Short mmCIF file of C-alpha atoms in Angstrom, two decimals:
data_model
loop_
_atom_site.label_atom_id
_atom_site.label_comp_id
_atom_site.label_asym_id
_atom_site.label_seq_id
_atom_site.Cartn_x
_atom_site.Cartn_y
_atom_site.Cartn_z
CA MET P 13 -63.49 3.98 19.33
CA ALA P 14 -64.27 7.50 20.43
CA SER P 15 -61.77 9.89 21.95
CA CYS P 16 -62.10 12.76 24.42
CA TYR P 17 -63.24 16.00 22.79
CA VAL P 18 -61.03 18.11 25.11
CA CYS P 19 -57.76 16.23 25.62
CA GLY P 20 -57.91 13.64 22.82
CA LYS P 21 -57.45 10.68 25.20
CA LYS P 22 -58.21 7.31 23.53
CA LYS P 23 -57.49 3.65 24.04
CA MET P 24 -53.94 2.62 24.92
CA VAL P 25 -52.21 -0.72 24.31
CA GLY P 26 -50.35 -2.71 26.92
CA ASN P 27 -49.65 -6.28 28.00
CA ASN P 28 -51.29 -8.80 30.29
CA VAL P 29 -48.43 -10.42 32.14
CA SER P 30 -49.05 -13.83 33.68
CA HIS P 31 -47.24 -15.39 36.62
CA ALA P 32 -45.14 -17.33 34.09
CA ASN P 33 -44.28 -14.00 32.42
CA ASN P 34 -46.29 -14.77 29.27
CA ARG P 35 -47.35 -11.55 27.59
CA THR P 36 -50.54 -10.97 25.59
CA LYS P 37 -51.89 -7.69 24.25
CA ARG P 38 -54.64 -5.82 26.10
CA TYR P 39 -56.31 -2.42 25.87
CA PHE P 40 -56.80 0.33 28.45
CA PHE P 41 -59.94 2.37 27.77
CA PRO P 42 -60.52 5.89 29.19
CA ASN P 43 -63.72 6.56 31.07
CA LEU P 44 -65.62 8.49 28.36
CA GLN P 45 -69.09 9.95 28.92
CA LYS P 46 -71.33 11.25 26.16
CA MET P 47 -72.70 14.64 27.14
CA LYS P 48 -74.09 17.84 25.79
CA ILE P 49 -71.69 20.74 26.17
CA ILE P 50 -71.63 24.37 25.13
CA THR P 51 -69.15 25.26 22.33
CA GLU P 52 -68.53 28.46 20.38
CA LYS P 53 -71.07 27.34 17.79
CA GLY P 54 -73.72 26.30 20.31
CA PRO P 55 -74.65 23.09 22.17
CA LYS P 56 -73.07 19.87 20.94
CA LYS P 57 -73.11 16.21 22.01
CA VAL P 58 -69.54 14.91 22.47
CA HIS P 59 -67.49 12.28 24.32
CA VAL P 60 -65.61 13.72 27.32
CA CYS P 61 -63.33 11.85 29.73
CA THR P 62 -64.13 12.08 33.41
CA ARG P 63 -60.76 13.71 34.14
CA CYS P 64 -61.72 16.72 31.95
CA LEU P 65 -65.21 16.81 33.51
CA ARG P 66 -63.79 16.84 37.04
CA SER P 67 -61.21 19.48 36.17
CA GLY P 68 -63.94 21.83 34.91
CA LEU P 69 -62.48 22.13 31.38
CA ILE P 70 -65.94 22.04 29.78
CA LYS P 71 -69.26 23.80 30.37
CA LYS P 72 -72.30 21.53 30.49
CA ALA P 73 -75.43 22.49 28.56
CA VAL P 74 -78.62 22.45 30.59
#
């Protein structure tokens, strides 16, 4: 599973809880998008979460 290049966000573990209070494991996945961004060494294709995209923490390569 990939993680965000900027903030390091990756999948988290939690529980599904039924009406009878039975608990089973489940995963929460971040909304990762693969995009081309500009880094110090030049353009690079990385996974970035939409929160970092919206916050303007990266510069997109055109």
